[in-house]
Short mmCIF file of C-alpha atoms in Angstrom, two decimals:
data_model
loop_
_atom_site.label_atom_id
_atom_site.label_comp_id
_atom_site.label_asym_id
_atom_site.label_seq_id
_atom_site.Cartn_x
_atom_site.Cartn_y
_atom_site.Cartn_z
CA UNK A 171 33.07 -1.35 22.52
CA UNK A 172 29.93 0.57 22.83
CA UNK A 173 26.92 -1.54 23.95
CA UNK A 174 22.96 -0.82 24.14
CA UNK A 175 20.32 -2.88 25.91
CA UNK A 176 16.93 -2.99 24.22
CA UNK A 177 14.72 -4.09 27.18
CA UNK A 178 11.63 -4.25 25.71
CA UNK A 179 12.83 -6.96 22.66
CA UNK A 180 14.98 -8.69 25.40
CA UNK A 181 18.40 -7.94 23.03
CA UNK A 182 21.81 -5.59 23.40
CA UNK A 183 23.44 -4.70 20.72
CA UNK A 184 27.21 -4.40 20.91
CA UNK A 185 28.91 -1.34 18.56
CA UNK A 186 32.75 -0.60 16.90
CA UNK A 187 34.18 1.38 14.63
CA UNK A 188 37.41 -0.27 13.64
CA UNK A 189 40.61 1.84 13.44
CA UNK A 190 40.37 0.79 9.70
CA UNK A 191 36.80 2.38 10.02
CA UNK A 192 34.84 -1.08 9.46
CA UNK A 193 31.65 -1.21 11.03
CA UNK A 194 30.89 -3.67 13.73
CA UNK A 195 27.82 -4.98 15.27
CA UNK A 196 27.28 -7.81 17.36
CA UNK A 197 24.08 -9.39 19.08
CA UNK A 198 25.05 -12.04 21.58
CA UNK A 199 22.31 -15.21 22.25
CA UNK A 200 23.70 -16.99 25.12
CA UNK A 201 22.62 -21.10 24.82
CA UNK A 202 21.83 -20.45 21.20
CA UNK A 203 23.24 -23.80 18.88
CA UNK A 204 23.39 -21.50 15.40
CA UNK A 205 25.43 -18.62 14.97
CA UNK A 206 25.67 -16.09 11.87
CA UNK A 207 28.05 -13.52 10.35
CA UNK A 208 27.31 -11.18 6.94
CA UNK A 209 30.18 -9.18 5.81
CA UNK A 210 28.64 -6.63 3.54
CA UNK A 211 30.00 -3.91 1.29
CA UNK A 212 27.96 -0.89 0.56
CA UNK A 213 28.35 -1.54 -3.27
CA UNK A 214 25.50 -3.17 -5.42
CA UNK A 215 24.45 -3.19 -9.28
CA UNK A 216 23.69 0.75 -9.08
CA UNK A 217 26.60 1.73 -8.23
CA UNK A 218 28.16 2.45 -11.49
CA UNK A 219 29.08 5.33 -11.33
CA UNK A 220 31.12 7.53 -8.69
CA UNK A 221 33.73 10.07 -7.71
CA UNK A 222 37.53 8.88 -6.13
CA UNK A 223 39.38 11.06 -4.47
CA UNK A 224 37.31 13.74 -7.18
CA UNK A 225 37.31 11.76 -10.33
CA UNK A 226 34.42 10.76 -12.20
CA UNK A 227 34.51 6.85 -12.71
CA UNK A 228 32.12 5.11 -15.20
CA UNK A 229 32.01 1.12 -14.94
CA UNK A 230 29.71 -1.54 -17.03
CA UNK A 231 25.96 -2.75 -15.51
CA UNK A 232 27.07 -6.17 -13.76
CA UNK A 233 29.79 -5.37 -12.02
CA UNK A 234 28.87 -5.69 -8.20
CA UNK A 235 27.52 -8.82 -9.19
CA UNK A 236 29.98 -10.16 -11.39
CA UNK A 237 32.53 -9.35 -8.56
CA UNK A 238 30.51 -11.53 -5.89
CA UNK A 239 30.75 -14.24 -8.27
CA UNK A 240 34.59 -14.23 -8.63
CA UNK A 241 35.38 -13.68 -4.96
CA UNK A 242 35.08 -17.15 -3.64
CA UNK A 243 37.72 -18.28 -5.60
CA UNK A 244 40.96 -19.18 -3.33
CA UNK A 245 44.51 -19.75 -4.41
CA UNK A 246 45.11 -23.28 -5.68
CA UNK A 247 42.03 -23.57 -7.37
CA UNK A 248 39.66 -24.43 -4.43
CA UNK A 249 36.58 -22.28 -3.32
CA UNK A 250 35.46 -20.38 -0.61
CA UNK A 251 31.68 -21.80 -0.63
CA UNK A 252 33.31 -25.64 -0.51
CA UNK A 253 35.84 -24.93 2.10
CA UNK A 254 33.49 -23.54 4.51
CA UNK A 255 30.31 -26.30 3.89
CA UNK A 256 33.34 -28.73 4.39
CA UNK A 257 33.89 -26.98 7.80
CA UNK A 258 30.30 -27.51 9.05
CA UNK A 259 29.15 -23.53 7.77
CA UNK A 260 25.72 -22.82 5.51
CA UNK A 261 27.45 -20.02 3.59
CA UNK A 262 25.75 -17.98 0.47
CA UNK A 263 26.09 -14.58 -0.94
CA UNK A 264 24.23 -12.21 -2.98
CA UNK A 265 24.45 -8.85 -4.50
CA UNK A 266 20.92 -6.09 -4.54
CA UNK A 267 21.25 -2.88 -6.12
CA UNK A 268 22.55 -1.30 -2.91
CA UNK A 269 24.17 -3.96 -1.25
CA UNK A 270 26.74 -7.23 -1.54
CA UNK A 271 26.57 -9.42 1.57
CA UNK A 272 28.12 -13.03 1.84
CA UNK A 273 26.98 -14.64 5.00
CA UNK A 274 27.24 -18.12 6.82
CA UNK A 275 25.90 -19.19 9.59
CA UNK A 276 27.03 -22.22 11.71
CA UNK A 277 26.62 -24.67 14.87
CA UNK A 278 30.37 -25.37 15.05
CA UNK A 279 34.24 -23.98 14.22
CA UNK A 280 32.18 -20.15 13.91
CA UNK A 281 35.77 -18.44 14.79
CA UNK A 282 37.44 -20.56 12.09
CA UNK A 283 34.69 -19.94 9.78
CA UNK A 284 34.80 -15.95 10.30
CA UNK A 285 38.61 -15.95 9.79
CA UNK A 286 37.65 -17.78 6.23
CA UNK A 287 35.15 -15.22 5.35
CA UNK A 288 36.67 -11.74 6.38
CA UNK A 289 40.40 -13.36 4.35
CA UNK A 290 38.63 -14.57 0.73
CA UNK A 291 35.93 -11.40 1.31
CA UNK A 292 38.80 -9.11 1.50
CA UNK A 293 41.47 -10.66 -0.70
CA UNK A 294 40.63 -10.66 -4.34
CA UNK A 295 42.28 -13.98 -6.61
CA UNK A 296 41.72 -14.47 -9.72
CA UNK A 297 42.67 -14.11 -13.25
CA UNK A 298 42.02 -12.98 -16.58
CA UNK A 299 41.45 -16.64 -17.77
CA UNK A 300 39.37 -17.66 -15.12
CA UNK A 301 37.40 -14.10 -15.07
CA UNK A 302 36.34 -15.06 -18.56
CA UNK A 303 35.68 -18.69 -17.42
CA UNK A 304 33.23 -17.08 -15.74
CA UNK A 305 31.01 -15.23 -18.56
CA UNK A 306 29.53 -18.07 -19.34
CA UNK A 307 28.20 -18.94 -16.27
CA UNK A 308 27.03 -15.35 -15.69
CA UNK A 309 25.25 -15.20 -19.42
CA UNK A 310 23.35 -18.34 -18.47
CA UNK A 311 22.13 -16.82 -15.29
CA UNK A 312 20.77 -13.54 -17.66
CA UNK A 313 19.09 -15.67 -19.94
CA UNK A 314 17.34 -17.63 -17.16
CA UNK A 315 16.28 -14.42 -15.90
CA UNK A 316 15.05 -12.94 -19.26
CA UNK A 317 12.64 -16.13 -19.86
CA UNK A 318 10.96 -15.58 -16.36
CA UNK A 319 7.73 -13.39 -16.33
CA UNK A 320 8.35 -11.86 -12.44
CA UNK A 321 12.00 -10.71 -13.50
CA UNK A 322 10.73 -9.04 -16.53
CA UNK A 323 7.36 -7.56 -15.31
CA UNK A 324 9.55 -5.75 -12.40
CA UNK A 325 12.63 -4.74 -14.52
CA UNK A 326 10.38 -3.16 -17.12
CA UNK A 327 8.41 -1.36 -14.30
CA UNK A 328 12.41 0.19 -13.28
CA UNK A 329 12.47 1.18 -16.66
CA UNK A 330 9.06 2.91 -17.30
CA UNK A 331 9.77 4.93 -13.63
CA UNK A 332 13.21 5.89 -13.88
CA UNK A 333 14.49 8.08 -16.53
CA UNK A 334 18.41 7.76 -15.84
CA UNK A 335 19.05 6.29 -12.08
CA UNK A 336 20.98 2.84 -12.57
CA UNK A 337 18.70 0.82 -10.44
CA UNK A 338 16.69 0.83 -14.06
CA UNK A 339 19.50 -1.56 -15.24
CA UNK A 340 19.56 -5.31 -13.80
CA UNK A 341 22.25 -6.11 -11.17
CA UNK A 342 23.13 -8.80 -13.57
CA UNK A 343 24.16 -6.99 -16.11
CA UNK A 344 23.38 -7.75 -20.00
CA UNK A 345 24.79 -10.22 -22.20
CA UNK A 346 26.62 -7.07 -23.66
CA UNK A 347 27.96 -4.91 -20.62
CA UNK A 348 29.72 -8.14 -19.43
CA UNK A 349 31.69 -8.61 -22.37
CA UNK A 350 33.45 -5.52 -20.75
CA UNK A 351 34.12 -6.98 -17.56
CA UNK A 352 38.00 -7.83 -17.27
CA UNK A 353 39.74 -8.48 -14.42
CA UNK A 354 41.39 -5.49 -13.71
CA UNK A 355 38.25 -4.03 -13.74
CA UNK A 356 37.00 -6.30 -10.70
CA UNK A 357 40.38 -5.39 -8.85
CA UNK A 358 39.94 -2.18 -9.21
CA UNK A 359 36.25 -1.94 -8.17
CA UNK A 360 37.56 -4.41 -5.36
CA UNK A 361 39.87 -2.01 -3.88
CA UNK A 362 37.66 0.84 -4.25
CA UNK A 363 34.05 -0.40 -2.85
CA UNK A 364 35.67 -3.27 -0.53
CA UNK A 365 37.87 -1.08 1.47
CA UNK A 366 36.99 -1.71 5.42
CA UNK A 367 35.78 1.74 5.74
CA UNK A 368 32.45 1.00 2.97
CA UNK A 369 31.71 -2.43 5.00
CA UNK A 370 30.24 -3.78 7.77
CA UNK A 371 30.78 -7.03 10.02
CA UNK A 372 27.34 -8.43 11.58
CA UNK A 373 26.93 -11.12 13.96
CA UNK A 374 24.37 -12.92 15.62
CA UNK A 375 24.56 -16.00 18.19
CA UNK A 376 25.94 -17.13 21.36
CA UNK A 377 29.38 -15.13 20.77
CA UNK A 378 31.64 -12.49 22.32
CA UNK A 379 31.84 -9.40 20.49
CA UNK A 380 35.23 -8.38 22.42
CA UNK A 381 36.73 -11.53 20.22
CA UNK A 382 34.99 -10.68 17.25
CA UNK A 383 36.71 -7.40 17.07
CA UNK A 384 39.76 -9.06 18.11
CA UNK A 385 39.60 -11.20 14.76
CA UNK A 386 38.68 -8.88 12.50
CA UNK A 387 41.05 -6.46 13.55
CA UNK A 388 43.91 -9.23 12.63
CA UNK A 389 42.12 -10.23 8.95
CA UNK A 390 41.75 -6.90 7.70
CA UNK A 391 44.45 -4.57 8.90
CA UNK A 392 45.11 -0.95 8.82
CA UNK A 393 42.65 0.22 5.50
CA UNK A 394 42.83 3.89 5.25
CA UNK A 395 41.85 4.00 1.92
CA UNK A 396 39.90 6.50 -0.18
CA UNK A 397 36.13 6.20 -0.27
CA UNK A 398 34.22 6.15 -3.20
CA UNK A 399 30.86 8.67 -3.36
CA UNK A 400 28.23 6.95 -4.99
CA UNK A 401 26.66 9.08 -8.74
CA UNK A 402 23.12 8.10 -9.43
CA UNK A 403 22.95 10.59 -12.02
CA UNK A 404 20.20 13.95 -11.99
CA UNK A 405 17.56 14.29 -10.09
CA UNK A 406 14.77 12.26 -10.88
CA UNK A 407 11.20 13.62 -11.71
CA UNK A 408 8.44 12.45 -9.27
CA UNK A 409 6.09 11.42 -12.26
CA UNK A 410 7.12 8.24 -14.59
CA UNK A 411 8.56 7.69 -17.60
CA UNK A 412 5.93 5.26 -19.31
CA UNK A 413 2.23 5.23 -17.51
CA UNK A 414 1.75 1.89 -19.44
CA UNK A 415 3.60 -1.10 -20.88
CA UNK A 416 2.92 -4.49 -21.82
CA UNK A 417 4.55 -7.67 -22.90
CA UNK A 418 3.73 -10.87 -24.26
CA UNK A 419 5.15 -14.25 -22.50
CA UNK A 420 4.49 -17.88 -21.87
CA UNK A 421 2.01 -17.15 -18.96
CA UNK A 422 -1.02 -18.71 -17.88
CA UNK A 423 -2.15 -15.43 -17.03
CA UNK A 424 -1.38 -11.61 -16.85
CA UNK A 425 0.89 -10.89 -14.10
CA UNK A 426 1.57 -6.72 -13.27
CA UNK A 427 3.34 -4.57 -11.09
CA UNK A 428 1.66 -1.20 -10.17
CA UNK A 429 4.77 1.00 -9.35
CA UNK A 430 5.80 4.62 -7.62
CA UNK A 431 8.88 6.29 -7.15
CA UNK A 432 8.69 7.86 -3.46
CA UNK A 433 9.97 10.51 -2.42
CA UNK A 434 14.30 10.14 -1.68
CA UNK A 435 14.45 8.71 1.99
CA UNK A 436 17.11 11.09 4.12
CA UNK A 437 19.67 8.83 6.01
CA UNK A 438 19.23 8.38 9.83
CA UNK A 439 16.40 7.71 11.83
CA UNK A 440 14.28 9.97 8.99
CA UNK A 441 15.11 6.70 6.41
CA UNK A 442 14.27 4.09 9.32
CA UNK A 443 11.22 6.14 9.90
CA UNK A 444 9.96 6.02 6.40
CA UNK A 445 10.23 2.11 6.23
CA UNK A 446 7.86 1.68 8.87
CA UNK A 447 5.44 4.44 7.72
CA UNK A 448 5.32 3.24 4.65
CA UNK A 449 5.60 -0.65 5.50
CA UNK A 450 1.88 -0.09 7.72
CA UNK A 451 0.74 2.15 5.32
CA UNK A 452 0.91 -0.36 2.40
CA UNK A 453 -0.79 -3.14 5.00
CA UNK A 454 -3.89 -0.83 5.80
CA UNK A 455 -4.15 -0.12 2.04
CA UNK A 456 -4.05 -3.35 0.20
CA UNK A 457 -3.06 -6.11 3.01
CA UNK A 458 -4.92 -9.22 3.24
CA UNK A 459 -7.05 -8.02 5.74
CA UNK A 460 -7.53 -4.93 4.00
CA UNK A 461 -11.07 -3.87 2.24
CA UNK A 462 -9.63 -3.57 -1.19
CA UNK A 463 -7.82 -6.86 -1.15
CA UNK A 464 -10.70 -8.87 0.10
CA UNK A 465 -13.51 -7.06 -1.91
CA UNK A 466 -10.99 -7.67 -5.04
CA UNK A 467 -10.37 -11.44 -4.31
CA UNK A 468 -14.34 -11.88 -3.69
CA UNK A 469 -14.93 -10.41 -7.57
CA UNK A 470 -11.88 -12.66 -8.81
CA UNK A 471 -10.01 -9.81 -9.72
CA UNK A 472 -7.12 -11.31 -7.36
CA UNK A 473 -5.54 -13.69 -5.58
CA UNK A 474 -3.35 -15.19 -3.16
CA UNK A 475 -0.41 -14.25 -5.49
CA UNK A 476 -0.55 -10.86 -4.66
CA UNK A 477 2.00 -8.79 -2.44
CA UNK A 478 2.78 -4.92 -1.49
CA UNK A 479 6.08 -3.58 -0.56
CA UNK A 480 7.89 -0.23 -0.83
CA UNK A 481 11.43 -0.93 -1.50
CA UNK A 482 14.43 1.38 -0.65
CA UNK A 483 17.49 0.93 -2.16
CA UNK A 484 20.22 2.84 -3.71
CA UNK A 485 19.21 6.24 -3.09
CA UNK A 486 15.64 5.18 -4.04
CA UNK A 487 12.35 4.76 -2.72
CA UNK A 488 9.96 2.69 -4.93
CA UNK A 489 6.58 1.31 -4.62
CA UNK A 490 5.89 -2.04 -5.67
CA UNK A 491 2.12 -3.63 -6.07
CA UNK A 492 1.43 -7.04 -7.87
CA UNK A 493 0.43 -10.28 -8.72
CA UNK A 494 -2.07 -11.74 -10.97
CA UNK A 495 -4.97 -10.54 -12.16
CA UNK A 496 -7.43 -11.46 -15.35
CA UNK A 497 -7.26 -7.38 -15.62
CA UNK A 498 -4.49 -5.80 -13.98
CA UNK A 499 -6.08 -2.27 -15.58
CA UNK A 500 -9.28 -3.29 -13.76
CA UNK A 501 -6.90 -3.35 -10.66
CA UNK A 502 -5.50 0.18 -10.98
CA UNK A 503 -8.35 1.75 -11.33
CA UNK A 504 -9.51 0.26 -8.03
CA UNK A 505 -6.76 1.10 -6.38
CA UNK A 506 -6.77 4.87 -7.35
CA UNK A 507 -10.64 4.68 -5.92
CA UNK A 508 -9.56 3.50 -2.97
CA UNK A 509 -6.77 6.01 -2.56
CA UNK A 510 -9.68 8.75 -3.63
CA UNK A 511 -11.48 7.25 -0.50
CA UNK A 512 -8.78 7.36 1.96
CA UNK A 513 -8.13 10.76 0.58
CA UNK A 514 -11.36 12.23 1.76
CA UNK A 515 -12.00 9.77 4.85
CA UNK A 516 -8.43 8.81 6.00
CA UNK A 517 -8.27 5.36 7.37
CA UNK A 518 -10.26 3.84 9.92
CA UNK A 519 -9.07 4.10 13.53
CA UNK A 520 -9.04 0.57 14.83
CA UNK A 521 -8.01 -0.86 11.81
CA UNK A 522 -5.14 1.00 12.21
CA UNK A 523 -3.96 -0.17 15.75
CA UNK A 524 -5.01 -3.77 14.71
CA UNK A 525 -2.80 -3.29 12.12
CA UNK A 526 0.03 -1.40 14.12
CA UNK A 527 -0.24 -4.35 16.27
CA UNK A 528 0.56 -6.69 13.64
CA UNK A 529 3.55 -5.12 12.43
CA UNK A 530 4.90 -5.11 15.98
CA UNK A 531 4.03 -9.22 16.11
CA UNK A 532 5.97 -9.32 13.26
CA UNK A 533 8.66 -7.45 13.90
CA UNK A 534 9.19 -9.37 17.00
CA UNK A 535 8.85 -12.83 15.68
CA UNK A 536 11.31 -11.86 12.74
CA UNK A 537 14.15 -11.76 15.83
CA UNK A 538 14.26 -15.13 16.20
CA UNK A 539 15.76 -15.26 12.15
CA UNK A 540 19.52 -14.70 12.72
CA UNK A 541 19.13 -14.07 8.91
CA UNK A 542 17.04 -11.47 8.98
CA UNK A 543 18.26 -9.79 11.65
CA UNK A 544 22.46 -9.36 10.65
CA UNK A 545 21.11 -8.07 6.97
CA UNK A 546 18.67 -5.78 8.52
CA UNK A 547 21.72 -3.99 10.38
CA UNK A 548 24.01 -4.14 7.67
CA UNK A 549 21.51 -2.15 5.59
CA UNK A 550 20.50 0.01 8.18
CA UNK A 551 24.23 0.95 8.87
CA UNK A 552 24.86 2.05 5.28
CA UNK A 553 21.62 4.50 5.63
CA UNK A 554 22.58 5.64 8.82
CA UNK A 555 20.60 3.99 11.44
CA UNK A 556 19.97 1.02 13.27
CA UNK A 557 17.55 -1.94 12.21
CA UNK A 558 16.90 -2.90 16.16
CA UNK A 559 15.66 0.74 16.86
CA UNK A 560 12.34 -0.19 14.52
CA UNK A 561 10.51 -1.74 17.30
CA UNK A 562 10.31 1.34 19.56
CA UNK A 563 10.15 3.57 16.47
CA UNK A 564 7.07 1.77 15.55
CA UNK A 565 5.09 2.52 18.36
CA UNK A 566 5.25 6.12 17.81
CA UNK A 567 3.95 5.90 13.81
CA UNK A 568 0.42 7.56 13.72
CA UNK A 569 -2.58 7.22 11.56
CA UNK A 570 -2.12 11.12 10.53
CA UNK A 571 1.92 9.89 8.96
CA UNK A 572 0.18 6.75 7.07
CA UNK A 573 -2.54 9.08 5.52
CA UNK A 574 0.21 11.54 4.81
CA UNK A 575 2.24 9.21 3.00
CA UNK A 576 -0.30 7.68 1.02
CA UNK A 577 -2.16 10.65 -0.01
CA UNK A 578 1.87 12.25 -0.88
CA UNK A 579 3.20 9.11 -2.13
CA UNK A 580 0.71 7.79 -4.39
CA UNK A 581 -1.42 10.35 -6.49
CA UNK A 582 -2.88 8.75 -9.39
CA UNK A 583 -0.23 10.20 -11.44
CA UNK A 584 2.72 8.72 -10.06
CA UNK A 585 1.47 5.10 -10.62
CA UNK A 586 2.64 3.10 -13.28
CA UNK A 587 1.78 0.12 -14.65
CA UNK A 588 3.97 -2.85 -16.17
CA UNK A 589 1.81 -5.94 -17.41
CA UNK A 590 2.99 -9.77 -18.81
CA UNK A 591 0.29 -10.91 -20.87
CA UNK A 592 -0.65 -14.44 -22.34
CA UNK A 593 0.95 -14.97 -26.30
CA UNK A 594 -1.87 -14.89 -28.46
CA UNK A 595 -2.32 -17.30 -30.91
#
């Protein structure tokens, strides 16, 4: 087992490929009380499509998801989620478009607790009957999600920038593509996306990797199976579908999401790179220390529910501005001036350090959340890199990369707009 000491976050990461080519990383905490493991498959909503062993495979929206739902179900009728809270363990799961992780974290019986997870994670058990069962459960959860305003504002956004890409469907599914769903089709998605080889094993506390090997090595045997390769359809055009859209809803008042697609991120470091450039980027445009935030809160156009993020996923890179506004079109227009501005100026100098600064502090006070941390290397394992590396890769980011991006990233028109407006009477 490979191991790397990051001196200047006070951490060493501990690396293994399995022989069954699962991915291992481990990040001991000597004296720490909690402990936390995320087994995560790189499968999520958008992967609907994709090629085994050369053959084009087509499955219904919902399927990652519906999949996570059925897998804590255990022989006997009992489940995975009450077994291991009955053992002392916080577990939870959840499925993105790129990603399925189901996690737990614990004080006590962790080695127990890991056995549990790696066995019901990698051993499907259900039936047709109780597959079904579950429809109704999953139909409720789309419905819940269809009457609130932030899930629609952001899934119609998906929809006016991407022509064809999946991640325009909802990981969910609709009330129609899970009709489809049997449960042969959940075994075979099983064995294709949860083979060792497409997941990952993260842990975090005090721990010793050599035994966490050890155990997962005995749950999960040999694999050696075919890998699927991911089809996110053509190419997708820089420039939106829609410019403008807007719905009606039981809201106080309009929320919006200004939105981008950016550029495909490259696996690697190049992908880690991009988070970070375009992470700082985002806080020097519109943070809350930023000019355009503050002068916009001042005039009432904004405020405190409003949040900037650029969100990689999938294959994808996509922009995300929002909140609530009285105008949201009042919004976009300042925020294409203030692009304009940074266009011809750049940004300013020592707001930039200040800011660089704060993205470090945060960085570094986000390693104390054992959370945080295990996701952030699953996902950075599936693009090719490694989450702890951000810290030191930050320090390097220049002003000259943020101005690049922004000025690249986010001409006027790329930018979309997706509004939920009042119901008039």
């Amino acid at each position: 087992m490979e191991s790397k000491r990051y001196s200047a976050i006070g951490e060493t990461l501990y690396s293994e490929t399995l022989p069954n080519g699962l991915r291992l990383r481990v990040v001991p905490k000597p004296g720490f009380c909690s402990r936390y493991a995320v087994f995560a498959a790189n499968y999520g909503g958008a992967h609907r499509r994709f090629f085994l062993d050369g053959k084009p495979v087509e499955t219904p929206a919902g399927v990652a998801h519906y999949l996570e739902h059925k897998m804590f179900d255990l022989p006997g009728g009992d489940n995975a989620l009450d077994v291991l809270s009955a053992n002392g363990a916080d577990p939870n799961a959840f499925t993105a478009s790129g990603i399925t992780c189901y996690y737990f974290q614990c004080t006590e019986h962790f080695e127990e607790n890991l056995r549990l997870l790696l066995h019901f994670v990698s051993t499907p058990y259900f039936t047709e009957e109780t597959v079904q069962k579950e429809q109704g459960i999953i139909a409720q959860e789309i419905q819940m999600g269809e009457d609130s305003p932030g899930s629609a504002v952001y899934h119609r956004l998906l929809r006016q920038l991407y022509a064809a890409h999946p991640i325009r469907d909802k990981v969910v599914g609709t009330l129609d593509s899970i009709k489809e769903i049997t449960a042969e089709t959940l075994y075979a998605c099983h064995k294709v996306f949860y083979a060792p080889g497409n997941m990952c094993l993260c842990v975090e506390g005090d721990v010793d990797p050599e035994e966490i090997a050890r155990i997962a090595r005995e749950a999960l045997g040999e694999g050696g199976e075919s890998l699927p390769r991911a089809d996110f359809g053509p190419e997708e055009s820089p420039l939106p579908v829609e410019k403008l859209h807007r719905e009606q809803m039981d809201v106080s008042a309009p929320q919006f999401l200004i939105g981008a697609k950016l550029s495909p991120p490259a696996n690697g470091e190049a992908a880690l790179r991009l988070r970070l450039v375009s992470a700082l980027a985002l806080r020097l445009l519109v943070g809350s220390s930023s000019d355009f935030y503050n002068r916009l809160y001042a005039s009432g156009l904004l405020n405190r529910d409003f949040d900037a993020e650029a969100d990689f996923s999938a294959g994808t890179g996509t922009l995300l501005i929002g909140g609530e506004s009285p105008d949201p079109e009042a919004v976009l227009r300042e925020l294409t001036e203030e692009l304009r501005r940074v266009d011809k100026t750049g940004l300013d100098p020592q707001r930039f350090e200040r800011a660089k600064r704060a993205s470090l502090g945060a960085r570094l006070r986000g390693l104390e959340d054992f959370e945080s941390v295990c996701i952030a290397l699953a996902e950075s394992l599936f693009e090719g890199c490694c989450a702890l590396d951000a810290t030191e890769l930050l320090q390097s980011v220049t002003k000259a990369e943020c101005e690049d991006f922004l000025r690249r990233e986010l001409r006027e028109e790329k930018l979309a707009l997706s509004i939920i407006e009042p119901r008039r009477s």
